[in-house]
CSV table of N, CA and C in Angstrom, one decimal:
chain,number,residue,atom,x,y,z
A,1,MET,N,0.9,-1.2,0.0
A,1,MET,CA,0.3,0.2,0.3
A,1,MET,C,1.2,1.0,-0.5
A,2,ILE,N,1.9,1.2,0.4
A,2,ILE,CA,2.8,2.2,0.7
A,2,ILE,C,3.9,2.4,-0.5
A,3,ASP,N,4.0,1.2,-1.0
A,3,ASP,CA,4.6,1.6,-1.9
A,3,ASP,C,4.2,2.5,-3.5
A,4,SER,N,2.2,1.9,-3.5
A,4,SER,CA,2.2,2.4,-4.7
A,4,SER,C,2.2,4.1,-4.0
A,5,ARG,N,2.0,5.0,-3.2
A,5,ARG,CA,1.7,5.8,-2.7
A,5,ARG,C,3.5,6.9,-2.1
A,6,VAL,N,4.4,6.1,-2.7
A,6,VAL,CA,5.6,7.1,-2.8
A,6,VAL,C,5.7,8.4,-2.7
A,7,GLU,N,5.7,8.6,-4.1
A,7,GLU,CA,5.4,10.2,-4.6
A,7,GLU,C,4.1,11.4,-3.8
A,8,GLU,N,3.2,10.8,-3.7
A,8,GLU,CA,2.2,11.4,-3.0
A,8,GLU,C,2.9,11.6,-1.0
A,9,LEU,N,3.3,10.4,-0.9
A,9,LEU,CA,3.9,10.8,0.3
A,9,LEU,C,4.6,11.8,1.0
A,10,ALA,N,6.1,11.2,-0.7
A,10,ALA,CA,7.2,12.3,-0.4
A,10,ALA,C,6.8,13.3,-0.4
A,11,LYS,N,6.3,13.6,-1.3
A,11,LYS,CA,5.9,15.1,-1.8
A,11,LYS,C,5.0,16.1,-0.3
A,12,ILE,N,4.2,15.2,0.3
A,12,ILE,CA,4.2,15.9,2.1
A,12,ILE,C,4.7,16.3,2.7
A,13,ALA,N,5.7,15.2,2.9
A,13,ALA,CA,7.1,15.0,4.0
A,13,ALA,C,7.8,17.0,3.9
A,14,SER,N,8.2,16.7,1.7
A,14,SER,CA,8.9,17.7,1.2
A,14,SER,C,8.5,18.6,1.5
A,15,GLN,N,6.9,19.2,1.3
A,15,GLN,CA,6.2,20.3,1.9
A,15,GLN,C,6.7,20.8,2.9
A,16,GLU,N,6.2,20.0,3.5
A,16,GLU,CA,6.0,20.0,5.2
A,16,GLU,C,7.3,20.7,6.1
A,17,MET,N,7.8,19.5,6.0
A,17,MET,CA,9.8,20.2,6.7
A,17,MET,C,10.5,19.9,5.3
A,18,GLY,N,10.7,20.3,4.4
A,18,GLY,CA,11.3,20.9,3.6
A,18,GLY,C,12.3,20.2,3.6
A,19,LYS,N,12.2,19.0,3.7
A,19,LYS,CA,13.3,18.1,3.1
A,19,LYS,C,13.2,17.2,1.4
A,20,LEU,N,14.5,17.1,0.9
A,20,LEU,CA,15.0,17.0,-0.2
A,20,LEU,C,13.6,15.9,-0.8
A,21,ILE,N,13.2,15.3,-1.8
A,21,ILE,CA,11.9,15.1,-2.2
A,21,ILE,C,13.2,13.7,-2.3
A,22,GLU,N,14.1,13.4,-2.6
A,22,GLU,CA,14.9,12.3,-2.9
A,22,GLU,C,14.9,11.7,-1.6
A,23,GLN,N,15.2,12.4,-0.6
A,23,GLN,CA,15.2,11.8,1.2
A,23,GLN,C,14.1,11.6,1.3
A,24,SER,N,13.2,12.3,1.2
A,24,SER,CA,11.8,11.9,1.3
A,24,SER,C,11.2,10.4,0.9
A,25,ARG,N,11.6,10.3,-0.3
A,25,ARG,CA,11.0,9.1,-0.7
A,25,ARG,C,11.8,7.6,-0.6
A,26,GLY,N,12.7,8.1,-0.5
A,26,GLY,CA,13.6,7.2,0.7
A,26,GLY,C,13.5,6.7,1.5
A,27,GLU,N,12.8,7.8,2.6
A,27,GLU,CA,12.2,7.6,3.9
A,27,GLU,C,10.6,6.8,3.4
A,28,VAL,N,10.0,7.0,2.8
A,28,VAL,CA,8.8,6.3,2.7
A,28,VAL,C,9.0,4.9,1.8
A,29,LYS,N,9.9,4.6,1.3
A,29,LYS,CA,10.7,3.3,1.1
A,29,LYS,C,10.6,2.6,1.9
A,30,LEU,N,11.5,3.3,2.7
A,30,LEU,CA,11.8,2.4,4.4
A,30,LEU,C,11.3,1.5,5.0
A,31,CYS,N,10.0,3.2,5.6
A,31,CYS,CA,9.1,2.9,6.2
A,31,CYS,C,8.1,1.2,5.2
A,32,ALA,N,8.2,1.2,4.6
A,32,ALA,CA,7.4,0.6,3.7
A,32,ALA,C,8.4,-0.9,4.1
A,33,GLN,N,8.9,-1.2,3.4
A,33,GLN,CA,9.7,-2.0,4.2
A,33,GLN,C,9.9,-2.7,5.8
A,34,ILE,N,10.0,-1.7,6.4
A,34,ILE,CA,9.4,-1.7,7.9
A,34,ILE,C,8.3,-2.3,8.1
A,35,ALA,N,7.5,-2.1,7.3
A,35,ALA,CA,6.0,-2.8,7.3
A,35,ALA,C,6.4,-3.7,7.4
A,36,ARG,N,6.6,-3.7,5.9
A,36,ARG,CA,6.7,-5.7,5.4
A,36,ARG,C,7.2,-7.2,6.7
A,37,TYR,N,8.5,-6.5,6.9
A,37,TYR,CA,9.7,-7.3,7.8
A,37,TYR,C,8.8,-7.1,9.0
A,38,TYR,N,7.4,-6.8,9.5
A,38,TYR,CA,7.1,-7.1,10.8
A,38,TYR,C,6.0,-7.8,10.5
A,39,ALA,N,5.2,-7.8,9.5
A,39,ALA,CA,4.1,-8.2,9.2
A,39,ALA,C,5.1,-9.3,8.2
A,40,ASP,N,6.0,-10.1,8.3
A,40,ASP,CA,6.3,-10.9,7.7
A,40,ASP,C,6.8,-11.8,9.1
A,41,ASN,N,7.4,-11.5,9.5
A,41,ASN,CA,8.0,-12.2,10.7
A,41,ASN,C,7.9,-11.9,12.5
A,42,ALA,N,5.7,-11.4,12.2
A,42,ALA,CA,5.2,-11.5,14.0
A,42,ALA,C,5.1,-12.6,14.3
A,43,LYS,N,4.8,-12.8,13.6
A,43,LYS,CA,3.9,-14.5,14.2
A,43,LYS,C,5.3,-14.9,14.8
A,44,GLN,N,6.6,-15.0,14.1
A,44,GLN,CA,8.0,-16.2,14.1
A,44,GLN,C,8.5,-15.2,15.6
A,45,PHE,N,8.1,-14.5,16.1
A,45,PHE,CA,9.3,-13.0,17.0
A,45,PHE,C,8.1,-13.5,18.3
A,46,LEU,N,6.7,-13.8,17.7
A,46,LEU,CA,5.9,-13.9,19.1
A,46,LEU,C,6.0,-14.9,19.7
A,47,ALA,N,6.6,-16.0,18.8
A,47,ALA,CA,6.6,-17.5,19.2
A,47,ALA,C,6.6,-18.4,20.4
A,48,PRO,N,5.9,-18.7,21.5
A,48,PRO,CA,6.3,-19.0,22.7
A,48,PRO,C,7.7,-19.6,22.5
A,49,VAL,N,9.0,-19.3,23.4
A,49,VAL,CA,10.4,-19.9,23.8
A,49,VAL,C,10.5,-21.6,24.4
A,50,PRO,N,10.4,-22.6,23.8
A,50,PRO,CA,10.2,-23.5,24.5
A,50,PRO,C,11.8,-23.6,25.5
A,51,TYR,N,12.5,-24.2,27.2
A,51,TYR,CA,13.4,-24.4,27.1
A,51,TYR,C,13.1,-25.2,28.6
A,52,LYS,N,13.8,-26.1,28.0
A,52,LYS,CA,14.1,-27.5,29.5
A,52,LYS,C,15.1,-27.2,29.8
A,53,THR,N,14.8,-27.1,31.8
A,53,THR,CA,15.1,-27.0,32.7
A,53,THR,C,15.7,-28.2,32.9
A,54,GLU,N,16.0,-28.2,34.3
A,54,GLU,CA,16.3,-29.1,35.5
A,54,GLU,C,15.8,-29.5,36.1
A,55,PHE,N,15.1,-28.5,35.8
A,55,PHE,CA,13.6,-28.7,36.7
A,55,PHE,C,12.0,-29.2,36.2
A,56,GLY,N,12.2,-29.5,34.8
A,56,GLY,CA,11.2,-29.9,34.2
A,56,GLY,C,11.5,-28.4,32.8
A,57,ASP,N,10.5,-28.3,32.2
A,57,ASP,CA,10.3,-27.6,30.6
A,57,ASP,C,9.4,-26.3,31.2
A,58,ALA,N,9.6,-25.2,30.5
A,58,ALA,CA,9.2,-24.3,30.8
A,58,ALA,C,9.3,-23.2,29.3
A,59,TRP,N,9.1,-22.2,29.3
A,59,TRP,CA,8.2,-21.4,28.2
A,59,TRP,C,8.6,-19.8,28.2
A,60,VAL,N,9.0,-18.9,27.4
A,60,VAL,CA,8.5,-17.8,27.6
A,60,VAL,C,7.3,-17.0,26.9
A,61,GLU,N,6.5,-16.9,26.9
A,61,GLU,CA,5.2,-16.8,25.9
A,61,GLU,C,5.0,-14.6,25.8
A,62,HIS,N,5.1,-14.3,24.9
A,62,HIS,CA,4.7,-12.7,24.4
A,62,HIS,C,3.4,-12.5,24.8
A,63,HIS,N,2.8,-11.2,25.6
A,63,HIS,CA,2.0,-10.8,25.4
A,63,HIS,C,2.0,-9.1,25.4
A,64,PRO,N,1.4,-9.1,25.0
A,64,PRO,CA,0.6,-7.6,24.9
A,64,PRO,C,1.5,-6.4,26.3
A,65,ILE,N,1.6,-5.3,26.5
A,65,ILE,CA,1.9,-4.9,27.5
A,65,ILE,C,1.1,-3.9,27.5
A,66,GLY,N,0.6,-2.9,26.5
A,66,GLY,CA,-0.6,-2.6,26.9
A,66,GLY,C,-0.2,-0.8,26.1
A,67,VAL,N,-0.4,0.0,26.0
A,67,VAL,CA,-0.4,1.2,25.7
A,67,VAL,C,0.7,1.9,25.6
A,68,ILE,N,1.4,2.2,24.7
A,68,ILE,CA,2.7,2.8,24.8
A,68,ILE,C,2.4,4.3,24.0
A,69,MET,N,3.3,5.3,24.8
A,69,MET,CA,3.3,6.7,23.7
A,69,MET,C,5.0,6.8,23.8
A,70,ALA,N,4.5,7.5,22.0
A,70,ALA,CA,5.5,7.5,21.9
A,70,ALA,C,5.8,9.1,21.6
A,71,VAL,N,6.9,9.5,21.8
A,71,VAL,CA,7.3,11.2,21.6
A,71,VAL,C,8.3,11.5,20.4
A,72,GLU,N,7.7,11.7,19.8
A,72,GLU,CA,8.7,11.8,17.9
A,72,GLU,C,9.3,13.2,18.2
A,73,PRO,N,10.4,13.0,17.1
A,73,PRO,CA,11.2,14.0,16.1
A,73,PRO,C,10.4,14.6,15.0
A,74,TRP,N,11.0,15.3,14.2
A,74,TRP,CA,10.1,16.5,13.5
A,74,TRP,C,11.0,15.6,11.9
A,75,ASN,N,12.5,15.0,12.0
A,75,ASN,CA,13.2,15.2,11.1
A,75,ASN,C,12.8,13.9,10.2
A,76,PHE,N,12.0,12.8,10.8
A,76,PHE,CA,12.0,11.8,9.6
A,76,PHE,C,10.4,11.2,10.0
A,77,PRO,N,9.5,12.1,9.6
A,77,PRO,CA,7.8,12.4,10.4
A,77,PRO,C,7.4,11.2,9.9
A,78,TYR,N,7.9,10.2,9.0
A,78,TYR,CA,7.1,9.0,8.6
A,78,TYR,C,7.9,7.7,9.2
A,79,TYR,N,9.5,7.7,9.5
A,79,TYR,CA,10.2,6.9,9.9
A,79,TYR,C,9.7,6.3,11.7
A,80,GLN,N,10.4,7.7,12.1
A,80,GLN,CA,10.1,7.9,13.6
A,80,GLN,C,9.1,6.7,14.2
A,81,LEU,N,7.8,7.3,13.3
A,81,LEU,CA,6.5,6.9,13.6
A,81,LEU,C,6.3,5.3,13.3
A,82,MET,N,6.6,5.0,11.9
A,82,MET,CA,6.7,3.6,11.0
A,82,MET,C,7.7,2.7,12.3
A,83,ARG,N,8.5,2.9,12.8
A,83,ARG,CA,9.9,2.1,13.9
A,83,ARG,C,9.2,2.0,15.2
A,84,VAL,N,8.0,2.7,15.6
A,84,VAL,CA,6.5,2.3,16.5
A,84,VAL,C,6.4,1.7,16.2
A,85,LEU,N,5.0,2.1,15.3
A,85,LEU,CA,3.5,1.3,15.1
A,85,LEU,C,4.2,-0.2,14.9
A,86,ALA,N,5.2,-0.9,13.9
A,86,ALA,CA,5.0,-1.8,12.7
A,86,ALA,C,5.4,-3.0,13.9
A,87,PRO,N,6.1,-2.9,15.1
A,87,PRO,CA,6.5,-4.3,16.5
A,87,PRO,C,5.7,-3.9,17.4
A,88,ASN,N,4.9,-2.6,17.7
A,88,ASN,CA,3.9,-1.8,18.5
A,88,ASN,C,2.6,-2.9,18.2
A,89,LEU,N,2.0,-2.6,16.7
A,89,LEU,CA,1.0,-3.2,16.1
A,89,LEU,C,1.5,-4.7,16.2
A,90,ALA,N,2.2,-5.2,16.2
A,90,ALA,CA,2.0,-7.0,15.8
A,90,ALA,C,2.0,-7.5,17.0
A,91,ALA,N,2.5,-7.0,17.9
A,91,ALA,CA,2.6,-7.0,19.7
A,91,ALA,C,1.0,-6.6,19.9
A,92,GLY,N,0.8,-6.2,19.1
A,92,GLY,CA,-1.0,-6.1,20.4
A,92,GLY,C,-0.7,-5.0,20.8
A,93,ASN,N,-0.1,-4.0,20.8
A,93,ASN,CA,0.3,-2.2,21.7
A,93,ASN,C,-0.4,-1.5,21.4
A,94,PRO,N,-1.2,-0.8,21.3
A,94,PRO,CA,-1.6,0.1,20.9
A,94,PRO,C,-0.6,1.4,21.1
A,95,VAL,N,-1.0,2.7,20.0
A,95,VAL,CA,0.3,3.7,20.3
A,95,VAL,C,-0.8,5.0,20.1
A,96,LEU,N,0.1,5.4,21.1
A,96,LEU,CA,0.0,7.8,21.6
A,96,LEU,C,1.0,7.9,21.0
A,97,ALA,N,0.7,8.7,20.3
A,97,ALA,CA,2.7,9.8,19.8
A,97,ALA,C,1.1,11.2,19.2
A,98,LYS,N,2.7,11.7,19.8
A,98,LYS,CA,3.3,13.2,19.9
A,98,LYS,C,4.3,13.2,18.9
A,99,HIS,N,3.8,13.9,18.1
A,99,HIS,CA,4.3,14.0,16.8
A,99,HIS,C,4.8,15.3,16.7
A,100,ALA,N,6.4,15.6,16.5
A,100,ALA,CA,6.5,16.7,15.8
A,100,ALA,C,5.6,18.0,15.8
A,101,SER,N,5.8,18.8,16.1
A,101,SER,CA,4.1,19.8,16.0
A,101,SER,C,4.6,20.7,14.4
A,102,ILE,N,5.6,20.4,14.1
A,102,ILE,CA,5.6,21.2,13.1
A,102,ILE,C,5.9,20.7,11.3
A,103,VAL,N,5.1,19.1,11.8
A,103,VAL,CA,4.5,18.3,10.8
A,103,VAL,C,3.5,17.6,10.5
A,104,PRO,N,2.4,18.4,11.3
A,104,PRO,CA,1.0,17.6,11.8
A,104,PRO,C,0.6,17.2,10.6
A,105,HIS,N,0.6,17.8,9.1
A,105,HIS,CA,0.6,17.1,8.1
A,105,HIS,C,1.0,15.6,7.6
A,106,CYS,N,1.9,15.0,8.2
A,106,CYS,CA,2.4,14.2,8.0
A,106,CYS,C,2.1,12.7,9.3
A,107,ALA,N,1.7,13.5,10.7
A,107,ALA,CA,1.3,12.8,11.3
A,107,ALA,C,-0.3,12.3,10.7
A,108,GLU,N,-1.0,12.7,10.7
A,108,GLU,CA,-2.8,13.1,10.2
A,108,GLU,C,-2.6,11.8,8.7
A,109,THR,N,-1.6,12.5,8.1
A,109,THR,CA,-0.9,11.6,6.8
A,109,THR,C,-0.8,10.1,7.1
A,110,PHE,N,0.1,9.8,8.1
A,110,PHE,CA,0.4,8.6,8.7
A,110,PHE,C,-0.8,8.1,9.2
A,111,ALA,N,-1.5,8.8,10.2
A,111,ALA,CA,-2.7,7.8,11.0
A,111,ALA,C,-3.3,7.4,9.8
A,112,HIS,N,-4.3,8.0,8.6
A,112,HIS,CA,-4.6,7.7,8.0
A,112,HIS,C,-4.8,6.6,7.3
A,113,LEU,N,-3.1,6.5,7.0
A,113,LEU,CA,-2.7,5.0,6.2
A,113,LEU,C,-2.5,3.8,7.4
A,114,VAL,N,-2.4,3.8,8.4
A,114,VAL,CA,-2.8,3.2,9.2
A,114,VAL,C,-4.4,3.0,9.2
A,115,ARG,N,-5.0,3.6,9.5
A,115,ARG,CA,-6.9,3.3,9.7
A,115,ARG,C,-6.9,2.6,7.8
A,116,GLU,N,-6.8,3.0,7.0
A,116,GLU,CA,-6.9,2.6,5.0
A,116,GLU,C,-5.8,0.9,5.4
A,117,ALA,N,-4.4,0.7,6.4
A,117,ALA,CA,-4.6,-0.6,5.8
A,117,ALA,C,-5.1,-1.7,6.8
A,118,GLY,N,-6.3,-1.3,7.3
A,118,GLY,CA,-7.5,-2.2,8.7
A,118,GLY,C,-6.7,-2.4,9.5
A,119,ALA,N,-5.8,-1.1,10.7
A,119,ALA,CA,-5.2,-1.9,12.0
A,119,ALA,C,-6.4,-1.8,12.5
A,120,PRO,N,-6.6,-2.4,13.7
A,120,PRO,CA,-7.7,-2.0,14.6
A,120,PRO,C,-8.0,-0.6,15.2
A,121,GLU,N,-9.6,-0.7,15.5
A,121,GLU,CA,-9.7,1.1,15.8
A,121,GLU,C,-8.8,1.3,17.1
A,122,GLY,N,-7.9,1.9,17.1
A,122,GLY,CA,-7.7,2.4,18.3
A,122,GLY,C,-6.1,2.4,18.3
A,123,ALA,N,-5.6,1.1,17.0
A,123,ALA,CA,-4.3,0.9,17.5
A,123,ALA,C,-3.4,2.0,16.9
A,124,TRP,N,-3.6,3.0,16.7
A,124,TRP,CA,-2.6,4.4,16.1
A,124,TRP,C,-3.7,5.9,17.1
A,125,THR,N,-3.1,6.4,17.4
A,125,THR,CA,-4.0,8.0,18.0
A,125,THR,C,-2.8,8.9,17.9
A,126,ASN,N,-2.9,9.7,17.0
A,126,ASN,CA,-1.5,11.2,17.1
A,126,ASN,C,-2.3,12.0,18.3
A,127,LEU,N,-1.6,12.2,19.1
A,127,LEU,CA,-1.6,13.3,20.2
A,127,LEU,C,-1.0,15.1,19.8
A,128,PHE,N,-2.2,15.8,19.8
A,128,PHE,CA,-1.4,17.1,19.4
A,128,PHE,C,-1.3,18.0,20.7
A,129,ILE,N,-0.6,17.1,21.1
A,129,ILE,CA,-0.7,17.9,22.5
A,129,ILE,C,1.1,19.2,23.0
A,130,SER,N,1.3,20.2,23.2
A,130,SER,CA,2.2,20.4,23.9
A,130,SER,C,3.1,19.9,24.9
A,131,SER,N,4.7,20.0,24.6
A,131,SER,CA,6.1,19.1,25.4
A,131,SER,C,5.8,19.2,27.3
A,132,ASP,N,4.5,20.6,27.4
A,132,ASP,CA,4.2,20.1,29.1
A,132,ASP,C,3.2,18.9,29.1
A,133,GLN,N,1.9,19.3,28.2
A,133,GLN,CA,1.6,18.0,28.4
A,133,GLN,C,2.3,16.9,28.6
A,134,VAL,N,3.0,16.9,27.6
A,134,VAL,CA,3.3,15.3,27.1
A,134,VAL,C,4.7,15.2,28.8
A,135,ALA,N,5.2,16.0,29.7
A,135,ALA,CA,5.7,16.3,30.8
A,135,ALA,C,4.5,15.7,31.6
A,136,ASN,N,4.0,16.2,31.4
A,136,ASN,CA,2.6,15.6,32.6
A,136,ASN,C,2.3,14.7,32.8
A,137,ILE,N,1.3,13.8,31.6
A,137,ILE,CA,1.9,12.1,31.6
A,137,ILE,C,2.7,11.2,32.2
A,138,ILE,N,4.0,12.0,31.6
A,138,ILE,CA,4.6,11.3,31.9
A,138,ILE,C,5.0,10.9,33.4
A,139,ALA,N,5.4,12.6,34.2
A,139,ALA,CA,5.5,12.5,35.1
A,139,ALA,C,4.4,11.7,36.7
A,140,ASP,N,3.5,10.9,36.0
A,140,ASP,CA,2.2,10.7,36.5
A,140,ASP,C,3.0,9.5,37.0
A,141,PRO,N,2.5,9.0,38.3
A,141,PRO,CA,3.0,8.1,39.0
A,141,PRO,C,2.4,6.8,38.5
A,142,ALA,N,1.2,6.7,37.7
A,142,ALA,CA,-0.2,5.8,37.5
A,142,ALA,C,0.7,5.4,36.3
A,143,ARG,N,1.5,5.9,35.5
A,143,ARG,CA,2.3,5.1,34.2
A,143,ARG,C,3.3,4.4,34.7
A,144,ALA,N,3.3,3.4,33.9
A,144,ALA,CA,4.7,2.2,34.0
A,144,ALA,C,6.0,2.4,33.1
A,145,GLY,N,7.0,2.2,33.0
A,145,GLY,CA,7.3,1.9,32.2
A,145,GLY,C,8.2,3.5,31.4
A,146,ARG,N,8.6,4.3,31.6
A,146,ARG,CA,8.5,5.3,32.1
A,146,ARG,C,10.3,5.3,30.8
A,147,GLY,N,9.5,5.6,29.6
A,147,GLY,CA,11.7,5.4,29.2
A,147,GLY,C,12.3,6.4,29.2
A,148,ALA,N,11.7,7.6,30.2
A,148,ALA,CA,13.1,8.6,29.9
A,148,ALA,C,12.3,9.8,31.5
A,149,ASP,N,13.6,10.0,31.9
A,149,ASP,CA,13.0,11.2,32.9
A,149,ASP,C,13.2,11.8,33.2
A,150,ARG,N,13.3,12.4,32.4
A,150,ARG,CA,13.5,14.4,31.2
A,150,ARG,C,12.5,14.4,29.8
A,151,ILE,N,12.4,15.5,29.2
A,151,ILE,CA,11.8,15.8,28.4
A,151,ILE,C,12.7,16.5,27.7
């Protein structure tokens, strides 16, 4: 799906952020590769891993961990989102994304692609909020597994 829209998506990124069109094309193509990679390999990545121990058989199972919040920069407006979405969608984790405020059209275009591709409702949500609001969300003690202590 992304492969057939490289020019359209690249043009949006180039117009919105000033990236050279050839660089935008490369970014869009990379996103398609990432999506395919996880679509092709997710079942294998998430398969239970058996272990034999001196105490008997055991295994590791992979389960969704819950909603992931991603705070992303502007320099690769599609790639930064796809690298978060693809593995988390495969694992069953919905994503809340605070995209860089200077590339909102790219963020909305990406969200539209996710819906168009048939992702479950709520799999991807753009948050158009300030950095202070992000900091408040992260600082909330009810949140678990924060990846950063400071914004």
